[in-house]
Amino acid sequence: MSKIHNDFTVLMGIPTPIVAAPMAGASGGALAAQASAAGAFGFVGAGYLTSSQIQEELSLARAQLLLSDTDPLPIGVGYLAWRLEKDPASAAGLLNVSLSNGVQAIWLAFGNSIDRWIDYIRSYDASSGRGQKTLIFVQVSSAKEALIAIQDWKVDVLVAQGSESGGHGYSAAPPLLTLVPSILAVLHKDGPPLLAAGGLSTGGHVAALLALGVSGVVLGTRFLMTKESLYNEAQKNVLVMASSNATVRTMAFDRARGTLEWPEGVDGRAIYNKTVKDVDDGVDIEVVRENFNRATQDRDPEKMLVWAGTGVDLVTEIQTAQDVVRELHTDMMKHLSFVSTLIAT
């Protein structure tokens, strides 16, 4: 594999500037491990998992990467900061399981006191005596948030999440092609690497964002459509069949399943179906919840939850995570080579 050499790939020790996003209920140890094994960087989505469940996923990743119990783990774990804030007493245990496993990175998003958890991670590293620095990724949706993350929190990697992203995000976030330049305008040359996330599905997308000035990209929906994804076959089939206008930003699914502790201004992008329609039409929420729970159990595509970004229609098959990384990298290199031919000497 030919390599991309920039601040992000050097920091992570990887040949391609591609990250498999931490997605609750979808990004397990197998997906993270196989993405990293192919030269990208994979994350486990801690989501609503317990400490023991996170450990299970990390043990699976360690086994697939053929690593011993004491080897550092070249994957990351993504946490919902509001979940940590909801029960600070158990938050340490949730973070410690990743830190004690020597994961390379921790991703923090969607909280009102993210700095608290950054301080905790830094303190753990300092007192552990293992000489390893856990790299901290923080997700932002504005230049203002980016400045706080850079100047106050001293994060290692910034992730700019545009409104095209599947799953949860800030509803007021601008599109990626507006958000990225606004952050680059305030990002000093010696600042942290900036990654772009939102609706990205192809190597052409990766090349375009690199040309715009980011150091790497994060893909979620593309990795939902892998054999290692924890999505069930019915969910994957919905993604394969989805059209370009199939997604919608909504809180319908959070209302249906009772996950309403997200920070103000957050909603989620998912495949539009009858659950969204029922909520929009004012159907009694208890009826919606009952129907949703039954649909989840029965794997009914008309009402079950399938998170997805706007680029979902550009992928029409289920592949292995390694094949996805290789295809993205090859396609990216082809587009970057083409762009270079446009410059007259």
Short mmCIF file of C-alpha atoms in Angstrom, two decimals:
data_model
loop_
_atom_site.label_atom_id
_atom_site.label_comp_id
_atom_site.label_asym_id
_atom_site.label_seq_id
_atom_site.Cartn_x
_atom_site.Cartn_y
_atom_site.Cartn_z
CA MET A 1 0.00 0.00 0.00
CA SER A 2 1.38 3.40 -1.01
CA LYS A 3 1.30 5.81 1.93
CA ILE A 4 -0.12 9.22 2.69
CA HIS A 5 2.37 11.16 4.81
CA ASN A 6 0.90 13.96 6.92
CA ASP A 7 0.55 15.00 10.56
CA PHE A 8 -2.32 12.59 11.20
CA THR A 9 -0.85 9.45 9.62
CA VAL A 10 2.46 10.11 11.37
CA LEU A 11 0.73 10.65 14.72
CA MET A 12 -1.24 7.41 14.39
CA GLY A 13 1.46 5.38 12.64
CA ILE A 14 -0.87 4.42 9.78
CA PRO A 15 -0.46 4.51 5.98
CA THR A 16 -3.92 5.82 5.07
CA PRO A 17 -5.77 8.80 6.63
CA ILE A 18 -9.03 6.92 7.13
CA VAL A 19 -10.89 6.37 10.39
CA ALA A 20 -13.76 3.96 11.03
CA ALA A 21 -16.11 5.91 13.29
CA PRO A 22 -17.19 4.82 16.77
CA MET A 23 -20.87 3.93 16.29
CA ALA A 24 -22.99 2.73 19.20
CA GLY A 25 -24.45 -0.68 18.52
CA ALA A 26 -22.43 -1.14 15.35
CA SER A 27 -18.68 -0.64 15.89
CA GLY A 28 -17.43 -3.61 17.88
CA GLY A 29 -14.00 -5.06 18.41
CA ALA A 30 -14.00 -6.98 15.13
CA LEU A 31 -14.77 -3.92 12.99
CA ALA A 32 -12.22 -1.74 14.80
CA ALA A 33 -9.52 -4.41 14.59
CA GLN A 34 -10.03 -5.17 10.91
CA ALA A 35 -10.05 -1.49 9.94
CA SER A 36 -6.77 -0.99 11.79
CA ALA A 37 -5.31 -4.20 10.38
CA ALA A 38 -5.90 -2.86 6.86
CA GLY A 39 -3.98 0.36 7.53
CA ALA A 40 -6.78 2.68 8.65
CA PHE A 41 -7.70 3.38 12.29
CA GLY A 42 -10.71 1.71 13.88
CA PHE A 43 -12.83 2.70 16.86
CA VAL A 44 -15.14 0.72 19.11
CA GLY A 45 -18.34 2.58 19.93
CA ALA A 46 -18.80 2.34 23.73
CA GLY A 47 -22.30 3.82 23.40
CA TYR A 48 -24.52 2.21 26.03
CA LEU A 49 -22.16 -0.67 26.85
CA THR A 50 -21.12 -1.63 30.38
CA SER A 51 -17.48 -1.89 31.40
CA SER A 52 -17.55 -5.67 31.00
CA GLN A 53 -19.09 -5.39 27.54
CA ILE A 54 -16.42 -2.91 26.47
CA GLN A 55 -13.81 -5.36 27.76
CA GLU A 56 -15.35 -8.12 25.66
CA GLU A 57 -15.01 -6.01 22.52
CA LEU A 58 -11.42 -5.04 23.34
CA SER A 59 -10.52 -8.67 24.01
CA LEU A 60 -12.01 -9.61 20.65
CA ALA A 61 -9.96 -6.90 18.93
CA ARG A 62 -6.82 -8.04 20.73
CA ALA A 63 -7.40 -11.64 19.64
CA GLN A 64 -8.03 -10.68 16.01
CA LEU A 65 -4.86 -8.58 15.94
CA LEU A 66 -2.91 -11.45 17.53
CA LEU A 67 -1.73 -9.29 20.42
CA SER A 68 -0.83 -10.36 23.95
CA ASP A 69 -2.62 -8.99 27.01
CA THR A 70 0.21 -6.54 27.64
CA ASP A 71 0.59 -5.19 24.10
CA PRO A 72 -0.77 -1.69 23.38
CA LEU A 73 -3.99 -1.87 21.40
CA PRO A 74 -3.90 0.04 18.06
CA ILE A 75 -7.58 0.93 18.06
CA GLY A 76 -9.67 3.57 19.83
CA VAL A 77 -12.84 3.71 21.90
CA GLY A 78 -15.49 6.38 21.47
CA TYR A 79 -17.56 7.57 24.44
CA LEU A 80 -20.77 9.58 24.71
CA ALA A 81 -19.73 12.23 27.23
CA TRP A 82 -23.32 12.74 28.41
CA ARG A 83 -23.38 9.09 29.45
CA LEU A 84 -20.25 9.66 31.55
CA GLU A 85 -21.80 12.79 33.05
CA LYS A 86 -25.06 11.00 33.85
CA ASP A 87 -23.31 8.70 36.34
CA PRO A 88 -19.85 10.06 37.23
CA ALA A 89 -19.39 7.28 39.80
CA SER A 90 -19.34 4.64 37.07
CA ALA A 91 -17.65 6.85 34.45
CA ALA A 92 -14.19 6.06 35.81
CA GLY A 93 -14.82 2.35 35.35
CA LEU A 94 -16.01 2.85 31.77
CA LEU A 95 -12.90 4.86 30.90
CA ASN A 96 -10.51 2.68 32.90
CA VAL A 97 -11.31 -0.45 30.95
CA SER A 98 -10.06 1.23 27.77
CA LEU A 99 -7.11 2.91 29.45
CA SER A 100 -5.96 -0.27 31.18
CA ASN A 101 -6.07 -2.05 27.82
CA GLY A 102 -3.67 0.51 26.38
CA VAL A 103 -5.94 1.68 23.57
CA GLN A 104 -4.23 4.18 21.31
CA ALA A 105 -7.04 6.75 21.37
CA ILE A 106 -10.24 7.83 23.08
CA TRP A 107 -12.93 9.82 21.27
CA LEU A 108 -15.24 12.11 23.27
CA ALA A 109 -18.44 13.68 21.95
CA PHE A 110 -21.77 15.13 23.05
CA GLY A 111 -21.22 16.38 26.58
CA ASN A 112 -21.34 19.52 28.67
CA SER A 113 -18.10 18.88 30.59
CA ILE A 114 -15.82 17.10 28.14
CA ASP A 115 -12.81 18.81 29.72
CA ARG A 116 -13.46 16.82 32.90
CA TRP A 117 -12.91 13.53 31.08
CA ILE A 118 -9.89 14.84 29.22
CA ASP A 119 -8.34 15.74 32.57
CA TYR A 120 -9.18 12.28 33.88
CA ILE A 121 -7.50 10.57 30.93
CA ARG A 122 -4.42 12.77 31.19
CA SER A 123 -4.15 12.08 34.93
CA TYR A 124 -4.50 8.34 34.37
CA ASP A 125 -1.70 8.40 31.80
CA ALA A 126 0.55 10.44 34.10
CA SER A 127 0.07 8.15 37.10
CA SER A 128 0.12 4.83 35.25
CA GLY A 129 3.88 4.78 34.77
CA ARG A 130 3.49 3.01 31.44
CA GLY A 131 4.85 5.86 29.34
CA GLN A 132 1.94 5.80 26.93
CA LYS A 133 -0.04 8.89 25.98
CA THR A 134 -3.64 8.18 25.07
CA LEU A 135 -4.55 10.32 22.07
CA ILE A 136 -7.75 12.29 22.58
CA PHE A 137 -10.13 12.90 19.68
CA VAL A 138 -12.90 15.47 20.19
CA GLN A 139 -15.79 16.03 17.81
CA VAL A 140 -16.84 19.61 16.99
CA SER A 141 -19.43 21.26 14.80
CA SER A 142 -18.29 24.90 14.72
CA ALA A 143 -15.13 27.00 14.67
CA LYS A 144 -16.02 28.24 18.17
CA GLU A 145 -16.07 24.69 19.55
CA ALA A 146 -12.85 23.94 17.71
CA LEU A 147 -11.05 26.85 19.37
CA ILE A 148 -12.11 25.67 22.83
CA ALA A 149 -10.90 22.14 22.05
CA ILE A 150 -7.57 23.46 20.74
CA GLN A 151 -6.77 26.25 23.18
CA ASP A 152 -8.42 25.11 26.43
CA TRP A 153 -8.44 21.33 26.16
CA LYS A 154 -5.26 20.80 24.09
CA VAL A 155 -6.84 17.87 22.21
CA ASP A 156 -4.70 15.68 19.99
CA VAL A 157 -7.13 15.33 17.08
CA LEU A 158 -10.14 17.44 16.02
CA VAL A 159 -13.08 15.90 14.17
CA ALA A 160 -15.31 18.30 12.23
CA GLN A 161 -18.77 16.76 11.94
CA GLY A 162 -20.94 18.20 9.18
CA SER A 163 -24.71 18.04 8.98
CA GLU A 164 -24.48 15.21 6.44
CA SER A 165 -23.35 12.73 9.12
CA GLY A 166 -25.44 9.73 10.02
CA GLY A 167 -26.29 9.11 13.64
CA HIS A 168 -26.27 11.91 16.18
CA GLY A 169 -24.97 15.40 15.59
CA TYR A 170 -25.83 19.03 16.18
CA SER A 171 -28.77 20.03 14.02
CA ALA A 172 -27.31 23.52 13.49
CA ALA A 173 -23.99 22.17 12.17
CA PRO A 174 -23.21 23.52 8.70
CA PRO A 175 -22.46 21.22 5.75
CA LEU A 176 -18.95 19.80 5.76
CA LEU A 177 -17.67 21.96 2.89
CA THR A 178 -18.61 25.05 4.92
CA LEU A 179 -17.57 23.74 8.33
CA VAL A 180 -14.07 22.58 7.37
CA PRO A 181 -12.84 25.91 5.90
CA SER A 182 -14.26 27.80 8.90
CA ILE A 183 -12.19 25.64 11.26
CA LEU A 184 -9.08 25.69 9.07
CA ALA A 185 -9.25 29.50 9.19
CA VAL A 186 -8.67 29.45 12.98
CA LEU A 187 -6.40 26.40 13.14
CA HIS A 188 -2.74 27.30 13.56
CA LYS A 189 -0.11 25.48 11.54
CA ASP A 190 1.12 23.67 14.66
CA GLY A 191 -2.41 22.82 15.80
CA PRO A 192 -3.87 19.31 16.01
CA PRO A 193 -4.77 17.34 12.88
CA LEU A 194 -8.27 18.06 11.59
CA LEU A 195 -10.46 15.21 10.38
CA ALA A 196 -13.67 15.56 8.39
CA ALA A 197 -16.85 13.53 8.96
CA GLY A 198 -20.22 13.64 7.28
CA GLY A 199 -21.74 11.84 4.30
CA LEU A 200 -18.43 10.45 3.03
CA SER A 201 -18.55 7.13 1.20
CA THR A 202 -15.88 6.98 -1.51
CA GLY A 203 -12.18 7.45 -2.09
CA GLY A 204 -13.07 10.46 -4.19
CA HIS A 205 -14.67 12.02 -1.12
CA VAL A 206 -11.50 11.32 0.87
CA ALA A 207 -9.29 12.90 -1.80
CA ALA A 208 -11.54 15.96 -2.05
CA LEU A 209 -11.37 16.62 1.68
CA LEU A 210 -7.59 16.13 1.75
CA ALA A 211 -7.33 18.67 -1.08
CA LEU A 212 -9.48 21.04 0.97
CA GLY A 213 -6.93 20.89 3.77
CA VAL A 214 -7.95 18.25 6.31
CA SER A 215 -5.50 15.60 7.50
CA GLY A 216 -7.90 12.68 7.42
CA VAL A 217 -11.51 11.58 7.18
CA VAL A 218 -13.97 9.62 9.29
CA LEU A 219 -16.47 7.28 7.69
CA GLY A 220 -19.40 5.74 9.53
CA THR A 221 -22.13 4.54 7.19
CA ARG A 222 -19.62 2.93 4.83
CA PHE A 223 -18.39 0.77 7.71
CA LEU A 224 -21.94 -0.06 8.82
CA MET A 225 -22.09 -1.90 5.50
CA THR A 226 -19.39 -4.42 6.41
CA LYS A 227 -19.45 -8.02 7.49
CA GLU A 228 -17.92 -7.06 10.83
CA SER A 229 -20.53 -4.39 11.62
CA LEU A 230 -22.87 -5.29 14.49
CA TYR A 231 -25.86 -4.13 12.46
CA ASN A 232 -28.14 -7.07 11.71
CA GLU A 233 -28.80 -8.31 8.18
CA ALA A 234 -32.13 -6.49 7.95
CA GLN A 235 -30.48 -3.17 8.83
CA LYS A 236 -27.66 -3.77 6.35
CA ASN A 237 -30.18 -4.58 3.63
CA VAL A 238 -31.98 -1.28 4.28
CA LEU A 239 -28.67 0.53 3.79
CA VAL A 240 -27.87 -1.33 0.57
CA MET A 241 -31.28 -0.47 -0.87
CA ALA A 242 -31.40 3.16 0.32
CA SER A 243 -31.77 6.02 -2.17
CA SER A 244 -30.05 9.39 -2.07
CA ASN A 245 -32.98 11.11 -0.33
CA ALA A 246 -33.68 8.30 2.16
CA THR A 247 -32.28 9.98 5.29
CA VAL A 248 -33.76 12.57 7.62
CA ARG A 249 -32.63 14.41 10.75
CA THR A 250 -34.99 13.56 13.59
CA MET A 251 -35.44 12.83 17.30
CA ALA A 252 -38.20 10.32 16.54
CA PHE A 253 -36.08 7.26 17.28
CA ASP A 254 -34.71 8.72 20.51
CA ARG A 255 -38.27 9.43 21.61
CA ALA A 256 -39.29 5.91 20.63
CA ARG A 257 -36.53 4.25 22.63
CA GLY A 258 -36.35 6.75 25.49
CA THR A 259 -32.82 8.05 24.92
CA LEU A 260 -33.49 11.74 25.47
CA GLU A 261 -30.48 12.83 27.56
CA TRP A 262 -28.57 14.21 24.59
CA PRO A 263 -27.29 17.80 24.92
CA GLU A 264 -29.55 20.54 23.64
CA GLY A 265 -29.46 20.94 19.88
CA VAL A 266 -28.58 17.32 19.09
CA ASP A 267 -30.67 15.11 16.84
CA GLY A 268 -29.88 12.14 14.60
CA ARG A 269 -29.81 11.33 10.89
CA ALA A 270 -31.43 8.01 10.01
CA ILE A 271 -33.39 6.26 7.28
CA TYR A 272 -36.90 7.73 7.15
CA ASN A 273 -39.66 5.21 7.89
CA LYS A 274 -43.05 4.82 9.59
CA THR A 275 -41.66 5.45 13.07
CA VAL A 276 -40.61 8.95 11.99
CA LYS A 277 -43.93 9.49 10.22
CA ASP A 278 -45.91 8.41 13.27
CA VAL A 279 -43.99 10.78 15.55
CA ASP A 280 -44.35 13.62 13.05
CA ASP A 281 -48.08 12.90 12.74
CA GLY A 282 -48.58 13.09 16.51
CA VAL A 283 -49.31 9.43 17.21
CA ASP A 284 -49.33 8.74 20.96
CA ILE A 285 -45.72 8.16 22.01
CA GLU A 286 -46.60 5.01 23.99
CA VAL A 287 -48.08 3.51 20.83
CA VAL A 288 -44.98 4.56 18.89
CA ARG A 289 -42.72 2.92 21.49
CA GLU A 290 -44.70 -0.30 21.49
CA ASN A 291 -44.62 -0.50 17.69
CA PHE A 292 -40.93 0.40 17.60
CA ASN A 293 -39.97 -2.23 20.16
CA ARG A 294 -41.92 -4.86 18.27
CA ALA A 295 -40.31 -3.79 14.99
CA THR A 296 -36.85 -4.00 16.56
CA GLN A 297 -37.59 -7.51 17.77
CA ASP A 298 -39.05 -8.56 14.41
CA ARG A 299 -36.41 -6.69 12.38
CA ASP A 300 -39.14 -4.85 10.52
CA PRO A 301 -37.54 -2.31 8.13
CA GLU A 302 -40.72 -0.23 8.09
CA LYS A 303 -40.24 0.88 11.70
CA MET A 304 -36.82 -0.18 13.04
CA LEU A 305 -33.90 2.18 13.50
CA VAL A 306 -31.17 2.43 10.85
CA TRP A 307 -28.77 5.34 11.28
CA ALA A 308 -27.22 6.54 8.01
CA GLY A 309 -25.47 9.53 6.47
CA THR A 310 -26.32 11.26 3.22
CA GLY A 311 -23.78 9.24 1.22
CA VAL A 312 -25.63 5.98 1.85
CA ASP A 313 -26.83 5.53 -1.73
CA LEU A 314 -23.27 5.44 -3.09
CA VAL A 315 -22.61 2.01 -1.57
CA THR A 316 -24.58 -1.00 -2.77
CA GLU A 317 -22.81 -4.03 -1.32
CA ILE A 318 -21.61 -5.53 1.95
CA GLN A 319 -17.83 -6.02 2.09
CA THR A 320 -15.24 -6.89 4.70
CA ALA A 321 -13.81 -3.93 6.60
CA GLN A 322 -10.37 -4.64 5.14
CA ASP A 323 -11.74 -4.59 1.60
CA VAL A 324 -13.47 -1.28 2.31
CA VAL A 325 -10.23 0.28 3.54
CA ARG A 326 -8.26 -1.02 0.54
CA GLU A 327 -10.90 0.18 -1.92
CA LEU A 328 -11.10 3.62 -0.33
CA HIS A 329 -7.32 3.98 -0.30
CA THR A 330 -6.91 2.89 -3.95
CA ASP A 331 -9.72 5.18 -5.09
CA MET A 332 -8.32 8.07 -3.04
CA MET A 333 -4.85 7.67 -4.56
CA LYS A 334 -6.33 7.58 -8.07
CA HIS A 335 -8.20 10.85 -7.48
CA LEU A 336 -5.19 12.56 -5.88
CA SER A 337 -3.04 11.52 -8.85
CA PHE A 338 -5.63 12.95 -11.21
CA VAL A 339 -5.77 16.26 -9.34
CA SER A 340 -1.97 16.55 -9.61
CA THR A 341 -2.23 16.37 -13.42
CA LEU A 342 -4.34 19.54 -13.48
CA ILE A 343 -1.38 21.69 -12.41
CA ALA A 344 0.50 23.16 -15.34
CA THR A 345 4.27 23.51 -14.92
#
